[in-house]
């Protein structure tokens, strides 16, 4: 791009710049330190930090600008083994590009952001500037890029489907009502029905977009709005093909993080998981036995999931475990049953370090079976007219999955609360900032 | 990826397959033709069309499956200069993977989809399967990929910001109310305030996501929900730097279409525009004079925009024209004024073939000026608390733009109505499918 500031040098480029050269830095004042014989200005730009050194005579009237003020610094590159990258900028001219900044509620220049969760969230616009916090989102951005790259290479088409819908997608509960030109409407809980219909068009599709859940529970894992990485594709034999693609996508996302967010990984010092070529699988029925739960439990409790995660690590050295075969009674109508025993489903949950991260599986693709399943659930097929139309006109066997972006980041950095890694979280109590 | 059907050959791969080899095709029956001495099945998969030829003795009982039925075809590659790609599949075994399909409301196998707009939209789940229709979306998918690639290469970070917000973002009008756990909330009209705040964090950001406008007008250009390609970045000198990046992004999108959606371009036979290295610019004041409008007109009428588009083509051979300097009175409070005359703004509209496609510009970045502008508009700064917090703590000079995805596609293919190129449009009257 035509550089808005042609002579600009990024902080991380300084170490590759010859001493004696004149450079221009642009960024925020990350920290200022005025000592008796010398002063330092640490500048923060999108690439990292740079040290600017001033003799007392070079200090501006009134001293260095306050932290977070935006400045242009022009000076001379100078070797200094103590400075980050071994270089600093000396004899600087400092020009203010913003008004002098107010002091943030928490010091952004300290290595660790010492703030409670409410403070973090209330002051998100400013506290996301902290390098360690920002790095968590950079893992997410690198993940998104690699998610798409993996799927693009496999012939997938990106789609965007409506978020305002006429009927609830997953269940009647937990939907947000919208006043749609005076008519009732809802926010989509998932792109499920649309991505399936589009398998009939593009065969392989993905969508990255917001989904909305009016979760009445205030937990560390739930958000009222989150970013869903949705995948759906045709001509699967069963849910194991879906799980196989999921493994490839997750490995691609981790490779992307390693290759393109190395600085963020180093900053956060997080051990990245390994996803085995063959993700270990346990049937729901066997999972219940393994954790000592009654045979007729319809779901896994969080404690069960944790125990299964520990088992997968001990048994397979794997951070992930797929639990397949969840009872049909607990899965939505579009779930494909297990062919040899229709009490179970061809669906799975992927546990990541003992926490549910992804739900996926094979879907029903025969029109008559979908209609029967809707009726068996006590609903009218009329409520699913557009969806069923696609199936009346031929749909391939298909399946897919959905990854919650914020949960993925939270698990990578072991965040105790998903809100910490969400740019501007929405929940039962929080609608701002 | 582990192939769900390891022996599968895509339609477009057939021409590179040696005659005599056995292949398996997977797809929809695009067309069936049973003649006296020979029968043809045209199969459609995600890559294109393939011809399958049958002798009468090879026909299944009951004849070929109806159009749109999903099939697996196993047969032998055979050279045939009349077939697409010079090859066809002979001696086939045909296996149904779906129930026999119902006949679509409009024949999908005809080269042109002969349907009115209401039919197109009512039956979107099936009519998007038509190759010419599908190709329009493929231009969009290729555009998205190239949009991100261009920005990733320039150091931008992808962000995702909330779509449920506490206050209207652009103006009090045209917002959809949401019942948020019993509290009033709205659907975001744009990520404007969030992307600006995040310039303070990442310096360069983009977001691709839905935006919502309760447009009370039923026009060929407006949707109630559309996909916005939002960009915002710091350290611009003025709106001309923003326009320069916009040009680079649009050229990148067109390059991406040429490189990665060549089949769709060929299918649609659309002449792609050229975006000059320097996009021609006209000041709003001069634009009014050029089209013969009074000096005090506050906006350009559609007829004016068309005339300006023709002028740009005649004068500069350019499909695009930027109109800069729109009156501040008609721009939102965050717009940066033109420094030498504050009646005008440092903002622009980009006209693409005489229709507004993009709005962009420089934003105010000084806290005190933003507060004054909010007050001058008769509003309370308290309503913008989170937004203003970012500015109180130092924000660089910045600007950005937003491209409407569906409008972009519509202009590329010269669609008379933006709904034609929207997967599942939402408007004043339409909430389904």
CSV table of C-alpha atoms in Angstrom, one decimal, chain A residues 35-327:
chain,number,residue,atom,x,y,z
A,35,UNK,CA,15.9,9.4,35.6
A,36,UNK,CA,18.5,11.9,36.8
A,37,UNK,CA,20.9,11.5,33.9
A,38,UNK,CA,18.8,9.9,31.2
A,39,UNK,CA,15.2,9.4,30.2
A,40,UNK,CA,13.5,6.6,28.3
A,41,UNK,CA,10.3,6.5,26.2
A,42,UNK,CA,9.1,3.0,25.3
A,43,UNK,CA,7.0,3.3,22.2
A,44,UNK,CA,4.4,0.7,21.3
A,45,UNK,CA,3.2,0.1,17.7
A,46,UNK,CA,1.4,-2.7,16.1
A,47,UNK,CA,4.6,-4.8,15.8
A,48,UNK,CA,6.0,-4.4,19.3
A,49,UNK,CA,8.0,-2.1,21.6
A,50,UNK,CA,10.9,0.2,20.8
A,51,UNK,CA,13.2,2.1,23.2
A,52,UNK,CA,13.8,5.8,22.7
A,53,UNK,CA,16.6,7.4,24.8
A,54,UNK,CA,16.9,11.1,25.7
A,55,UNK,CA,19.5,13.2,27.4
A,56,UNK,CA,18.0,15.6,30.0
A,57,UNK,CA,18.6,18.5,27.5
A,58,UNK,CA,16.5,16.6,24.9
A,59,UNK,CA,13.4,16.4,27.1
A,60,UNK,CA,10.4,18.3,25.8
A,61,UNK,CA,9.2,21.2,27.9
A,62,UNK,CA,6.9,19.7,30.5
A,63,UNK,CA,8.6,16.3,30.3
A,64,UNK,CA,7.7,13.2,28.3
A,65,UNK,CA,4.1,12.9,27.2
A,66,UNK,CA,1.9,10.7,29.4
A,67,UNK,CA,1.5,7.0,28.7
A,68,UNK,CA,-0.9,6.1,25.8
A,69,UNK,CA,-0.4,9.5,24.1
A,70,UNK,CA,0.2,8.9,20.4
A,71,UNK,CA,3.5,10.3,19.1
A,72,UNK,CA,5.8,10.5,16.1
A,73,UNK,CA,9.4,10.0,17.1
A,74,UNK,CA,12.2,10.9,14.7
A,75,UNK,CA,15.7,10.0,15.8
A,76,UNK,CA,18.9,8.1,15.1
A,77,UNK,CA,19.3,4.3,15.5
A,78,UNK,CA,21.9,3.5,18.1
A,79,UNK,CA,23.3,0.1,19.2
A,80,UNK,CA,22.6,-0.7,22.9
A,81,UNK,CA,22.8,-4.3,24.1
A,82,UNK,CA,20.5,-3.5,27.0
A,83,UNK,CA,17.7,-2.3,24.7
A,84,UNK,CA,15.0,-4.6,23.2
A,85,UNK,CA,16.5,-6.0,19.9
A,86,UNK,CA,19.9,-4.5,20.8
A,87,UNK,CA,19.1,-1.1,19.4
A,88,UNK,CA,17.4,2.1,20.6
A,89,UNK,CA,16.6,5.5,19.0
A,90,UNK,CA,18.6,8.4,20.3
A,91,UNK,CA,18.5,12.2,19.9
A,92,UNK,CA,14.8,12.1,19.2
A,93,UNK,CA,12.3,14.7,18.1
A,94,UNK,CA,8.9,13.9,19.7
A,95,UNK,CA,5.7,15.1,18.1
A,96,UNK,CA,2.3,14.6,19.6
A,97,UNK,CA,-0.3,13.1,17.2
A,98,UNK,CA,-3.1,13.0,19.9
A,99,UNK,CA,-4.0,15.1,22.8
A,100,UNK,CA,-2.0,14.1,25.9
A,101,UNK,CA,-3.6,10.9,27.1
A,102,UNK,CA,-5.5,10.4,30.4
A,103,UNK,CA,-3.9,7.8,32.7
A,104,UNK,CA,-5.5,4.3,32.1
A,105,UNK,CA,-7.3,2.7,35.0
A,106,UNK,CA,-4.6,0.0,35.1
A,107,UNK,CA,-1.0,0.4,34.1
A,108,UNK,CA,-0.6,-1.0,30.6
A,109,UNK,CA,3.2,-1.0,30.8
A,110,UNK,CA,3.4,-3.6,33.5
A,111,UNK,CA,4.2,-7.1,32.2
A,112,UNK,CA,1.1,-8.5,33.8
A,113,UNK,CA,-2.3,-6.7,33.6
A,114,UNK,CA,-3.3,-6.5,37.3
A,115,UNK,CA,-7.1,-6.1,36.9
A,116,UNK,CA,-10.2,-7.9,38.0
A,117,UNK,CA,-12.5,-9.4,35.4
A,118,UNK,CA,-15.1,-6.6,35.7
A,119,UNK,CA,-12.4,-4.0,35.3
A,120,UNK,CA,-11.0,-5.8,32.2
A,121,UNK,CA,-14.4,-5.9,30.6
A,122,UNK,CA,-15.6,-2.4,31.6
A,123,UNK,CA,-12.5,-0.8,30.2
A,124,UNK,CA,-12.0,-3.2,27.2
A,125,UNK,CA,-11.4,-0.4,24.7
A,126,UNK,CA,-8.2,0.5,26.5
A,127,UNK,CA,-7.2,-2.6,28.3
A,128,UNK,CA,-7.0,-4.7,25.1
A,129,UNK,CA,-4.0,-2.6,24.3
A,130,UNK,CA,-1.9,-4.5,26.9
A,131,UNK,CA,0.5,-6.7,24.9
A,132,UNK,CA,-0.3,-9.9,26.7
A,133,UNK,CA,-4.1,-9.4,26.2
A,134,UNK,CA,-3.7,-8.4,22.6
A,135,UNK,CA,-1.6,-11.5,22.0
A,136,UNK,CA,-4.6,-13.7,23.0
A,137,UNK,CA,-6.7,-12.2,20.2
A,138,UNK,CA,-3.8,-12.6,17.8
A,139,UNK,CA,-4.0,-16.4,18.3
A,140,UNK,CA,-7.6,-16.1,17.3
A,141,UNK,CA,-6.9,-14.0,14.2
A,142,UNK,CA,-4.2,-16.5,13.1
A,143,UNK,CA,-6.6,-19.4,13.7
A,144,UNK,CA,-9.3,-17.8,11.5
A,145,UNK,CA,-6.8,-17.3,8.7
A,146,UNK,CA,-5.6,-20.9,8.9
A,147,UNK,CA,-9.2,-22.2,9.2
A,148,UNK,CA,-10.1,-20.6,5.9
A,149,UNK,CA,-6.9,-21.5,4.2
A,150,UNK,CA,-7.3,-25.2,5.1
A,151,UNK,CA,-10.9,-25.3,3.8
A,152,UNK,CA,-10.2,-23.2,0.7
A,153,UNK,CA,-7.5,-25.7,-0.2
A,154,UNK,CA,-10.1,-28.5,0.1
A,155,UNK,CA,-12.5,-26.9,-2.3
A,156,UNK,CA,-14.8,-25.2,0.2
A,157,UNK,CA,-16.8,-22.1,-0.5
A,158,UNK,CA,-17.3,-19.3,2.0
A,159,UNK,CA,-21.0,-18.4,2.6
A,160,UNK,CA,-22.8,-15.8,4.6
A,161,UNK,CA,-26.3,-16.6,5.8
A,162,UNK,CA,-29.0,-14.4,7.5
A,163,UNK,CA,-28.8,-13.7,11.2
A,164,UNK,CA,-32.4,-12.5,11.3
A,165,UNK,CA,-34.6,-15.5,11.0
A,166,UNK,CA,-38.3,-16.3,11.2
A,167,UNK,CA,-38.1,-19.4,13.4
A,168,UNK,CA,-35.7,-20.7,16.0
A,169,UNK,CA,-33.0,-22.8,14.5
A,170,UNK,CA,-31.8,-25.1,17.3
A,171,UNK,CA,-34.7,-25.1,19.7
A,172,UNK,CA,-37.5,-22.8,20.8
A,173,UNK,CA,-35.6,-21.8,23.9
A,174,UNK,CA,-32.7,-19.3,24.3
A,175,UNK,CA,-33.6,-17.1,21.3
A,176,UNK,CA,-33.5,-13.3,21.2
A,177,UNK,CA,-36.7,-11.8,19.8
A,178,UNK,CA,-36.3,-9.0,17.2
A,179,UNK,CA,-38.9,-6.5,16.2
A,180,UNK,CA,-38.7,-6.9,12.4
A,181,UNK,CA,-40.7,-4.1,10.9
A,182,UNK,CA,-43.4,-4.9,13.4
A,183,UNK,CA,-43.3,-8.6,12.8
A,184,UNK,CA,-41.8,-11.1,15.2
A,185,UNK,CA,-38.4,-12.5,14.3
A,186,UNK,CA,-35.3,-14.0,16.0
A,187,UNK,CA,-31.6,-13.9,16.0
A,188,UNK,CA,-30.1,-17.1,14.5
A,189,UNK,CA,-28.7,-19.5,17.1
A,190,UNK,CA,-26.6,-21.1,14.3
A,191,UNK,CA,-26.4,-21.1,10.5
A,192,UNK,CA,-27.2,-24.9,10.7
A,193,UNK,CA,-30.2,-25.0,8.4
A,194,UNK,CA,-28.6,-22.6,5.8
A,195,UNK,CA,-25.3,-24.3,5.7
A,196,UNK,CA,-27.0,-27.6,5.1
A,197,UNK,CA,-29.1,-26.2,2.2
A,198,UNK,CA,-26.0,-24.7,0.7
A,199,UNK,CA,-24.4,-28.1,0.6
A,200,UNK,CA,-26.9,-28.8,-2.2
A,201,UNK,CA,-25.4,-25.8,-4.0
A,202,UNK,CA,-21.6,-25.7,-3.3
A,203,UNK,CA,-21.2,-29.2,-1.7
A,204,UNK,CA,-18.6,-27.9,0.7
A,205,UNK,CA,-19.2,-24.7,2.6
A,206,UNK,CA,-18.0,-22.7,5.6
A,207,UNK,CA,-19.1,-19.6,7.4
A,208,UNK,CA,-17.5,-17.5,10.1
A,209,UNK,CA,-20.0,-15.3,11.8
A,210,UNK,CA,-21.9,-14.3,15.0
A,211,UNK,CA,-24.4,-16.6,16.6
A,212,UNK,CA,-26.7,-15.7,19.3
A,213,UNK,CA,-27.8,-17.6,22.4
A,214,UNK,CA,-30.1,-16.1,25.1
A,215,UNK,CA,-28.3,-18.2,27.7
A,216,UNK,CA,-30.0,-17.6,31.0
A,217,UNK,CA,-27.0,-19.0,32.8
A,218,UNK,CA,-24.1,-17.0,34.0
A,219,UNK,CA,-21.2,-19.4,33.5
A,220,UNK,CA,-17.5,-19.0,32.7
A,221,UNK,CA,-18.1,-20.8,29.3
A,222,UNK,CA,-21.2,-19.2,27.9
A,223,UNK,CA,-21.7,-16.0,25.9
A,224,UNK,CA,-24.9,-14.5,24.5
A,225,UNK,CA,-23.1,-13.8,21.3
A,226,UNK,CA,-20.0,-15.5,19.9
A,227,UNK,CA,-18.2,-16.2,16.7
A,228,UNK,CA,-19.0,-19.6,15.2
A,229,UNK,CA,-16.7,-21.3,12.7
A,230,UNK,CA,-19.2,-23.4,10.8
A,231,UNK,CA,-18.4,-26.2,8.3
A,232,UNK,CA,-20.7,-28.4,6.3
A,233,UNK,CA,-19.9,-30.8,3.5
A,234,UNK,CA,-21.4,-33.4,1.3
A,235,UNK,CA,-20.6,-37.1,0.4
A,236,UNK,CA,-19.5,-38.2,3.8
A,237,UNK,CA,-19.9,-41.8,4.7
A,238,UNK,CA,-20.6,-41.0,8.4
A,239,UNK,CA,-19.6,-38.8,11.2
A,240,UNK,CA,-16.1,-40.2,11.2
A,241,UNK,CA,-15.4,-38.4,8.0
A,242,UNK,CA,-16.5,-35.2,9.7
A,243,UNK,CA,-14.2,-35.9,12.6
A,244,UNK,CA,-11.4,-36.5,10.2
A,245,UNK,CA,-11.8,-33.1,8.6
A,246,UNK,CA,-12.2,-31.5,12.0
A,247,UNK,CA,-8.8,-32.9,12.9
A,248,UNK,CA,-7.3,-31.5,9.8
A,249,UNK,CA,-8.8,-28.1,10.4
A,250,UNK,CA,-7.6,-28.0,14.0
A,251,UNK,CA,-4.1,-29.0,13.0
A,252,UNK,CA,-4.2,-26.4,10.3
A,253,UNK,CA,-5.2,-23.7,12.8
A,254,UNK,CA,-2.3,-24.7,15.2
A,255,UNK,CA,0.2,-24.7,12.3
A,256,UNK,CA,-1.1,-21.2,11.4
A,257,UNK,CA,-0.6,-20.0,14.9
A,258,UNK,CA,2.9,-21.4,15.0
A,259,UNK,CA,3.8,-19.9,11.7
A,260,UNK,CA,2.0,-16.5,11.9
A,261,UNK,CA,1.5,-15.7,15.6
A,262,UNK,CA,4.9,-16.8,16.9
A,263,UNK,CA,5.4,-13.5,18.7
A,264,UNK,CA,2.0,-13.9,20.5
A,265,UNK,CA,2.8,-17.5,21.4
A,266,UNK,CA,6.2,-16.4,22.8
A,267,UNK,CA,4.6,-13.6,24.7
A,268,UNK,CA,1.9,-15.8,26.3
A,269,UNK,CA,4.3,-18.8,26.9
A,270,UNK,CA,1.5,-21.2,26.2
A,271,UNK,CA,2.2,-24.9,25.3
A,272,UNK,CA,0.3,-25.5,22.1
A,273,UNK,CA,-1.6,-28.8,22.0
A,274,UNK,CA,-1.0,-31.5,19.4
A,275,UNK,CA,-3.9,-33.0,17.6
A,276,UNK,CA,-3.1,-36.6,16.6
A,277,UNK,CA,-3.6,-37.6,12.9
A,278,UNK,CA,-6.3,-40.0,14.3
A,279,UNK,CA,-8.3,-38.3,17.0
A,280,UNK,CA,-9.1,-40.9,19.7
A,281,UNK,CA,-12.8,-41.8,19.8
A,282,UNK,CA,-14.9,-43.3,22.6
A,283,UNK,CA,-18.6,-44.2,22.3
A,284,UNK,CA,-20.9,-42.3,24.6
A,285,UNK,CA,-22.0,-45.6,26.2
A,286,UNK,CA,-18.4,-46.6,27.0
A,287,UNK,CA,-17.7,-43.1,28.2
A,288,UNK,CA,-20.4,-43.4,30.8
A,289,UNK,CA,-19.0,-46.7,32.0
A,290,UNK,CA,-15.5,-45.3,32.1
A,291,UNK,CA,-16.5,-42.4,34.4
A,292,UNK,CA,-18.7,-44.6,36.5
A,293,UNK,CA,-22.0,-42.9,35.5
A,294,UNK,CA,-25.3,-44.8,35.2
A,295,UNK,CA,-26.0,-46.4,31.8
A,296,UNK,CA,-29.1,-44.2,31.3
A,297,UNK,CA,-27.5,-40.8,31.8
A,298,UNK,CA,-28.5,-38.7,28.9
A,299,UNK,CA,-25.5,-36.4,28.9
A,300,UNK,CA,-22.0,-36.0,30.3
A,301,UNK,CA,-21.5,-33.7,33.3
A,302,UNK,CA,-18.6,-31.3,33.4
A,303,UNK,CA,-16.8,-33.6,35.9
A,304,UNK,CA,-17.2,-36.5,33.5
A,305,UNK,CA,-15.8,-34.5,30.6
A,306,UNK,CA,-12.8,-33.6,32.8
A,307,UNK,CA,-12.2,-37.2,33.7
A,308,UNK,CA,-12.4,-38.2,30.0
A,309,UNK,CA,-9.9,-35.5,29.1
A,310,UNK,CA,-7.5,-36.9,31.7
A,311,UNK,CA,-8.1,-40.4,30.4
A,312,UNK,CA,-7.3,-39.4,26.8
A,313,UNK,CA,-4.1,-37.8,27.9
A,314,UNK,CA,-3.0,-40.8,29.9
A,315,UNK,CA,-4.1,-43.4,27.4
A,316,UNK,CA,-3.3,-41.7,24.1
A,317,UNK,CA,-1.2,-38.6,25.0
A,318,UNK,CA,-3.9,-36.6,23.3
A,319,UNK,CA,-5.3,-33.2,24.2
A,320,UNK,CA,-8.5,-34.1,22.4
A,321,UNK,CA,-11.0,-36.9,22.6
A,322,UNK,CA,-14.1,-37.4,20.5
A,323,UNK,CA,-17.2,-38.8,22.2
A,324,UNK,CA,-19.4,-40.3,19.6
A,325,UNK,CA,-22.9,-41.8,19.6
A,326,UNK,CA,-24.7,-39.2,21.9
A,327,UNK,CA,-28.2,-40.4,22.6
